PDB file of C-alpha atoms in Angstrom:
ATOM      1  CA  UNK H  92     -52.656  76.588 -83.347  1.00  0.00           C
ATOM      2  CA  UNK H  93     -54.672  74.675 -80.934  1.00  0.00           C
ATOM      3  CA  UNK H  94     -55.436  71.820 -83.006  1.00  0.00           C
ATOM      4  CA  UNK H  95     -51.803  71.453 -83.838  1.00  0.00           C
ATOM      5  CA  UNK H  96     -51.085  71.772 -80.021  1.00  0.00           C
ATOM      6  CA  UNK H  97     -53.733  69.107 -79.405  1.00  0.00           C
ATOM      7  CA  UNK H  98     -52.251  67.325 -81.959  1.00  0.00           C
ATOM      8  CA  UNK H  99     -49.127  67.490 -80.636  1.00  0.00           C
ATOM      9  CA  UNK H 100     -49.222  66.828 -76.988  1.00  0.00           C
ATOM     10  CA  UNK H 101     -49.587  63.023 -77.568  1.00  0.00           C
ATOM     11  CA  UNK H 102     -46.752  62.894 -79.901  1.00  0.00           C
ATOM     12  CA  UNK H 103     -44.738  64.789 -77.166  1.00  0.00           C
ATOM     13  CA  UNK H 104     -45.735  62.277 -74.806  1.00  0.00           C
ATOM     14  CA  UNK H 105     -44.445  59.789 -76.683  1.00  0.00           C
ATOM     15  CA  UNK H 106     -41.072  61.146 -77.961  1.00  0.00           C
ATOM     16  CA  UNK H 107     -40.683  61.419 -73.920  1.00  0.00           C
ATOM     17  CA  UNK H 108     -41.442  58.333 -73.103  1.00  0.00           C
ATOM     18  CA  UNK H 109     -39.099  57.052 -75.678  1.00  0.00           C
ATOM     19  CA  UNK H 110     -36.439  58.745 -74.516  1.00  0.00           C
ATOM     20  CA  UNK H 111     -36.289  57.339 -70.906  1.00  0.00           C
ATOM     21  CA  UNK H 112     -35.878  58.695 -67.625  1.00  0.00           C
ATOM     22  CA  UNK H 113     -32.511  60.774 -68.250  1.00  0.00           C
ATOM     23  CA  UNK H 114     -34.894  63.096 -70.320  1.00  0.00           C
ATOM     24  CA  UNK H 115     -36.709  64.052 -67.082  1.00  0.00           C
ATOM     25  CA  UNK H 116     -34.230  64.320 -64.591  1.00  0.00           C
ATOM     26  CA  UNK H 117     -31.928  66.336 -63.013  1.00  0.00           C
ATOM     27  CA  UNK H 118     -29.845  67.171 -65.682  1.00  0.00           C
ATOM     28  CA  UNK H 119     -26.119  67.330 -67.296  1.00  0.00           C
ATOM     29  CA  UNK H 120     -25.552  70.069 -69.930  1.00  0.00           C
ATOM     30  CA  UNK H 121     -26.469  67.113 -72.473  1.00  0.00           C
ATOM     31  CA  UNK H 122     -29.713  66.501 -71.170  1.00  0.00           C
ATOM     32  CA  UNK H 123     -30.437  70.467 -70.474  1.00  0.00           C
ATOM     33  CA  UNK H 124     -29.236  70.832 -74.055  1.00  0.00           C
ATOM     34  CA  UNK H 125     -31.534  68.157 -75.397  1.00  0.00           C
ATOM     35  CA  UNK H 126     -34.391  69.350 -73.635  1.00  0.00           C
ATOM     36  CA  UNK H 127     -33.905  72.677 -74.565  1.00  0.00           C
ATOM     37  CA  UNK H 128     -33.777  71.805 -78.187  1.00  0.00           C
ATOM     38  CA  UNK H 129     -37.302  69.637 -77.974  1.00  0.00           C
ATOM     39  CA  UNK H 130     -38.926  72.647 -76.209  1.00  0.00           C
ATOM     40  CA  UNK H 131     -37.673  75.037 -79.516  1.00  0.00           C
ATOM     41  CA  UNK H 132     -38.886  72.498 -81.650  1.00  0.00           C
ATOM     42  CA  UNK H 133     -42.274  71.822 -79.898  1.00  0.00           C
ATOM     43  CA  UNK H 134     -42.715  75.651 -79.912  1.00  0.00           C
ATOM     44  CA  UNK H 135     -41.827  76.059 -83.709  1.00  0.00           C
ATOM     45  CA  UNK H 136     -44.653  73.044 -84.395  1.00  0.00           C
ATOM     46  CA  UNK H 137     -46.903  75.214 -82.339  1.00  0.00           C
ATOM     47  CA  UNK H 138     -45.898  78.969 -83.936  1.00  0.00           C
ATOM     48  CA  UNK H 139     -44.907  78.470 -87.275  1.00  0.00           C
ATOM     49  CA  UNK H 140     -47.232  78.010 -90.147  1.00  0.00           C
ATOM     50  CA  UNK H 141     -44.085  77.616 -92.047  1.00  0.00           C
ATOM     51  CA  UNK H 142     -43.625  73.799 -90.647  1.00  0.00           C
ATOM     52  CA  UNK H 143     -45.844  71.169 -90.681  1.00  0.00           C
ATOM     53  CA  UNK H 144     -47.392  68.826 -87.841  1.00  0.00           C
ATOM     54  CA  UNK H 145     -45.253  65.825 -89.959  1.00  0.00           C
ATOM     55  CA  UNK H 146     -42.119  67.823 -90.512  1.00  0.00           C
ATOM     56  CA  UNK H 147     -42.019  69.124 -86.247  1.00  0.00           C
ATOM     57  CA  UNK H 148     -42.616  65.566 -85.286  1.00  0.00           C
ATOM     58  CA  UNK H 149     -39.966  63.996 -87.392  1.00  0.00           C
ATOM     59  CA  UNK H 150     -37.816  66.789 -85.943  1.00  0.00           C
ATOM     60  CA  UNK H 151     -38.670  65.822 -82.089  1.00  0.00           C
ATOM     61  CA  UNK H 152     -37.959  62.107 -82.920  1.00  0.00           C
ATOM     62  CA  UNK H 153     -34.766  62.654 -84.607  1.00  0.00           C
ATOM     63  CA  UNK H 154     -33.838  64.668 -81.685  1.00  0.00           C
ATOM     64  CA  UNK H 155     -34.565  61.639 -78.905  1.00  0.00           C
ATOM     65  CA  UNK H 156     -32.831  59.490 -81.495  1.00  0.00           C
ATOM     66  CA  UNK H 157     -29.920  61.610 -81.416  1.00  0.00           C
ATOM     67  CA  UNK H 158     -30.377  61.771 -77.968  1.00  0.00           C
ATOM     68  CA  UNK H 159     -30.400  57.662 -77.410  1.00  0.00           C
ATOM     69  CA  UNK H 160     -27.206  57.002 -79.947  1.00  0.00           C
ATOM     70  CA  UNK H 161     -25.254  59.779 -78.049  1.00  0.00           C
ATOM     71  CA  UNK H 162     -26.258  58.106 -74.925  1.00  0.00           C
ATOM     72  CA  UNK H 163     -25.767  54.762 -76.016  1.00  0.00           C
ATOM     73  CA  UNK H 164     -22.451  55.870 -77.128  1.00  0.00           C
ATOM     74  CA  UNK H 165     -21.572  57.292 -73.882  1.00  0.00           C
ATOM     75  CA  UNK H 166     -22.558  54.097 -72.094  1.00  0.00           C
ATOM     76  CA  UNK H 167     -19.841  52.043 -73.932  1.00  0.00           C
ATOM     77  CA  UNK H 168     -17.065  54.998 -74.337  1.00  0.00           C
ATOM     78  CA  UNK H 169     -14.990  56.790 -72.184  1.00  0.00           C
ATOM     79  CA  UNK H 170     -14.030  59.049 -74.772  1.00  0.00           C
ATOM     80  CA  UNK H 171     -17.583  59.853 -75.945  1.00  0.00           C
ATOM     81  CA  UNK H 172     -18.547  60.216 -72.507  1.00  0.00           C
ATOM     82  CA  UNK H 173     -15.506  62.578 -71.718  1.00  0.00           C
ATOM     83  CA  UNK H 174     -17.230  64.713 -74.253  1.00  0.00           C
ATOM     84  CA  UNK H 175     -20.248  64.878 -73.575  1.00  0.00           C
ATOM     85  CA  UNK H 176     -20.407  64.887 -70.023  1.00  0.00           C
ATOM     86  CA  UNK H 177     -18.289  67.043 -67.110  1.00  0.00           C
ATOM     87  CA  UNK H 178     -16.984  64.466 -64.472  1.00  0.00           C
ATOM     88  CA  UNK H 179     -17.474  64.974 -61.025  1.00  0.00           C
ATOM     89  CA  UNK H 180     -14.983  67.504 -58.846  1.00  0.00           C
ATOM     90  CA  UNK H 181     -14.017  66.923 -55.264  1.00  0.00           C
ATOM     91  CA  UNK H 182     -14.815  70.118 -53.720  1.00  0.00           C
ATOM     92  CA  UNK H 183     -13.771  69.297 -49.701  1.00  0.00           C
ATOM     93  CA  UNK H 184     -11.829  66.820 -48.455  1.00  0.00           C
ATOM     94  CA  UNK H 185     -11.346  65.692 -44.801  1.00  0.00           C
ATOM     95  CA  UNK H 186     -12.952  68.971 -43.848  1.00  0.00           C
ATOM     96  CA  UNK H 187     -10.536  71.148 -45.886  1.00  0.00           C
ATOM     97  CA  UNK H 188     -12.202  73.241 -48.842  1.00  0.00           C
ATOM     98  CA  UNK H 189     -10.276  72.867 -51.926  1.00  0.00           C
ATOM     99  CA  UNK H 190      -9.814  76.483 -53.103  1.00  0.00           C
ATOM    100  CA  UNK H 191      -8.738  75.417 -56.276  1.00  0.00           C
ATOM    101  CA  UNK H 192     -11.058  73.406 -57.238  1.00  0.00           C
ATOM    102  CA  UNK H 193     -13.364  75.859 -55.974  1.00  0.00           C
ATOM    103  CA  UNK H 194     -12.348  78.403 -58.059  1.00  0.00           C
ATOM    104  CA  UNK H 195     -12.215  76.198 -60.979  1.00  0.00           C
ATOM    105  CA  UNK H 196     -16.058  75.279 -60.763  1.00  0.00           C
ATOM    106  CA  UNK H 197     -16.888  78.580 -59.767  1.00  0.00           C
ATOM    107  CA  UNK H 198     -18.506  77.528 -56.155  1.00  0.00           C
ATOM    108  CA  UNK H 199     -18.042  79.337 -53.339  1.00  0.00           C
ATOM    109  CA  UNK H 200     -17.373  78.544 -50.002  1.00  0.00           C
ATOM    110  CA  UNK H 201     -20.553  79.112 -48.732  1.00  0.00           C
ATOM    111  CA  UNK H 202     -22.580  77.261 -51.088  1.00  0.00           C
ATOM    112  CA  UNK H 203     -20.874  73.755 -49.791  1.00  0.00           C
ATOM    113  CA  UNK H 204     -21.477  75.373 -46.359  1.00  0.00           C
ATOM    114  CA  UNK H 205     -25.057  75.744 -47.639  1.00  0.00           C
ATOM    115  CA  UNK H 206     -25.005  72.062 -48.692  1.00  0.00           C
ATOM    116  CA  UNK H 207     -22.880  70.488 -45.272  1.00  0.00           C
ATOM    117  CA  UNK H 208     -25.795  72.466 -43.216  1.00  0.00           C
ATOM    118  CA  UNK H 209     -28.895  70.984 -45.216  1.00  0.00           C
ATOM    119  CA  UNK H 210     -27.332  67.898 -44.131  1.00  0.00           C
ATOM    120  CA  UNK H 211     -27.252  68.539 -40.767  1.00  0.00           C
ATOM    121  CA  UNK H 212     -23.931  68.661 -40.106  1.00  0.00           C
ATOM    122  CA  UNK H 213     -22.670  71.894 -38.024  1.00  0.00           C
ATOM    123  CA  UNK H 214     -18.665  71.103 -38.728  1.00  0.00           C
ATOM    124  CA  UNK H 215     -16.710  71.067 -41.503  1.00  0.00           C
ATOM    125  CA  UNK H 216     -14.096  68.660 -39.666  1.00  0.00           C
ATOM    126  CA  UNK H 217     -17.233  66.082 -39.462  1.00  0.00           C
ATOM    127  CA  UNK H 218     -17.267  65.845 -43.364  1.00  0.00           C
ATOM    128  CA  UNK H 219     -15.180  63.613 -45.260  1.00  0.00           C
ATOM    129  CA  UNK H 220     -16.317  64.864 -48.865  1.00  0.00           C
ATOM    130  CA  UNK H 221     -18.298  66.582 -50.881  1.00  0.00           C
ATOM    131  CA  UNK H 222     -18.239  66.809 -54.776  1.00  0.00           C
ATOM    132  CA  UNK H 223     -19.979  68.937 -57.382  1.00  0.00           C
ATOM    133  CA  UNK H 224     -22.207  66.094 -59.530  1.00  0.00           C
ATOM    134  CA  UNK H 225     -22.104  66.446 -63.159  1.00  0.00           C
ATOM    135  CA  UNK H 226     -25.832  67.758 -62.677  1.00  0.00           C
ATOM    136  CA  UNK H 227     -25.068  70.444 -60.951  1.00  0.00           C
ATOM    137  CA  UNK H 228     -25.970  69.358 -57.298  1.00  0.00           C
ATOM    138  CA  UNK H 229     -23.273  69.025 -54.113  1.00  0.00           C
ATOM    139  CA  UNK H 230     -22.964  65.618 -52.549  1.00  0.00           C
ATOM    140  CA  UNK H 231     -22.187  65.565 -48.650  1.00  0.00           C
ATOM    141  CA  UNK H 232     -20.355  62.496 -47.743  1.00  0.00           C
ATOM    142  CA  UNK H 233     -20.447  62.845 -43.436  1.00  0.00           C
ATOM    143  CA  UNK H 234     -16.985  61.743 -42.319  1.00  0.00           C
ATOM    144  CA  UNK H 235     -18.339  58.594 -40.307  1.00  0.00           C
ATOM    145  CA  UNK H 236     -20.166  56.967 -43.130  1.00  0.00           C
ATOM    146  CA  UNK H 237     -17.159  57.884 -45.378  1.00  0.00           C
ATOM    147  CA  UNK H 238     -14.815  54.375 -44.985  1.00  0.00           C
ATOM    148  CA  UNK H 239     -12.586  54.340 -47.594  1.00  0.00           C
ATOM    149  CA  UNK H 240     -14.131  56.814 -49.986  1.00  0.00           C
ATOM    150  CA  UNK H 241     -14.506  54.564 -52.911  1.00  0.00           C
ATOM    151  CA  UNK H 242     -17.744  56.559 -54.334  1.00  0.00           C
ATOM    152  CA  UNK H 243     -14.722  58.983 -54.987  1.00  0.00           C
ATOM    153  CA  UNK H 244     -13.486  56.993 -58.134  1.00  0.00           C
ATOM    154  CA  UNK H 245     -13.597  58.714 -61.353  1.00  0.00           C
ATOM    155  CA  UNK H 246     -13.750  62.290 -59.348  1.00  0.00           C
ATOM    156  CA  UNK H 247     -11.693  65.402 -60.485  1.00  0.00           C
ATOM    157  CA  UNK H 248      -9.526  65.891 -57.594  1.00  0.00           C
ATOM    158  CA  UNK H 249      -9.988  62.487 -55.365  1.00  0.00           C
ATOM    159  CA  UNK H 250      -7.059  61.090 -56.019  1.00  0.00           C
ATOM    160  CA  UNK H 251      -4.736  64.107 -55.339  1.00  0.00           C
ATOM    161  CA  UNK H 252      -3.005  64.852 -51.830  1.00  0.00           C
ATOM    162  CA  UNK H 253      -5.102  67.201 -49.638  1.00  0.00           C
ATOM    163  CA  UNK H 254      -4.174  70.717 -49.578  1.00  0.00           C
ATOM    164  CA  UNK H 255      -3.517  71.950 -45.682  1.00  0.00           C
TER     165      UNK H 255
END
């Protein structure tokens, strides 16, 4: 087991590497699924006597490869990229919370308090947005530096009227 996982490491590295930055990031369900998938594999390499160094190292590059085309797919099609990645959801707007949309993402109220607050902002009425990322994280957009919220484009939600 340890020379395989000596063996191994580089390779790792490499397949890594290879497959860019998104790989190492914060992550869509993609990416978490990708990297899920090379951490099985790399432990399957290390575990199993049943696979060889060869066969687990063919199986981490056809992953990243998989990885790349989807990716590369996604780059140049909406509808590749509608199914593999979430889009972003407007979660407050103009200091209103969005209870449906809440609701929908399964966020509570106080978690885009949570957010506003790390920002430093004490009032919801001094927010113009703030939207659940595909990764996971909430965006605060502060209502002064909002203009005419064009980072909203392609948002669930943005372009609908604002519930009161």
């Amino acid at each position: 087991m340890a020379v395989v996982g000596v063996a191994v490491y580089p390779g790792l590295i490499l397949v890594l590497r290879l497959s860019g930055k998104r790989t190492l990031t914060k992550m869509n369900a993609f990416d978490l699924i990708v990297t899920v998938a090379l951490g099985s594999t790399l432990a399957t390499i290390l575990l199993s006597k049943d696979v060889s160094l060869a066969e687990g190292m063919t199986a981490l590059i056809l992953l990243v490869v998989v990885q790349l085309a989807a990716t590369w797919l996604s780059v140049r099609s909406r509808r590749i990229r509608a199914v593999l990645k979430s889009r972003p959801t407007l979660l407050l707007r103009d200091g209103r919370l969005l209870d449906a949309a809440l609701r929908a993402q399964r966020v509570t109220d106080g978690e885009v308090r949570q957010a506003i607050r790390s920002q430093g902002i004490g009032d919801l009425d001094r927010v113009a947005a703030v939207v659940l990322e595909t990764d996971g994280t909430l965006s605060v957009i502060p209502a002064g530096q909002g203009g005419q919220l064009t980072a909203l484009t392609g948002v669930a939600g943005a372009s609908a009227p604002v519930e009161r």
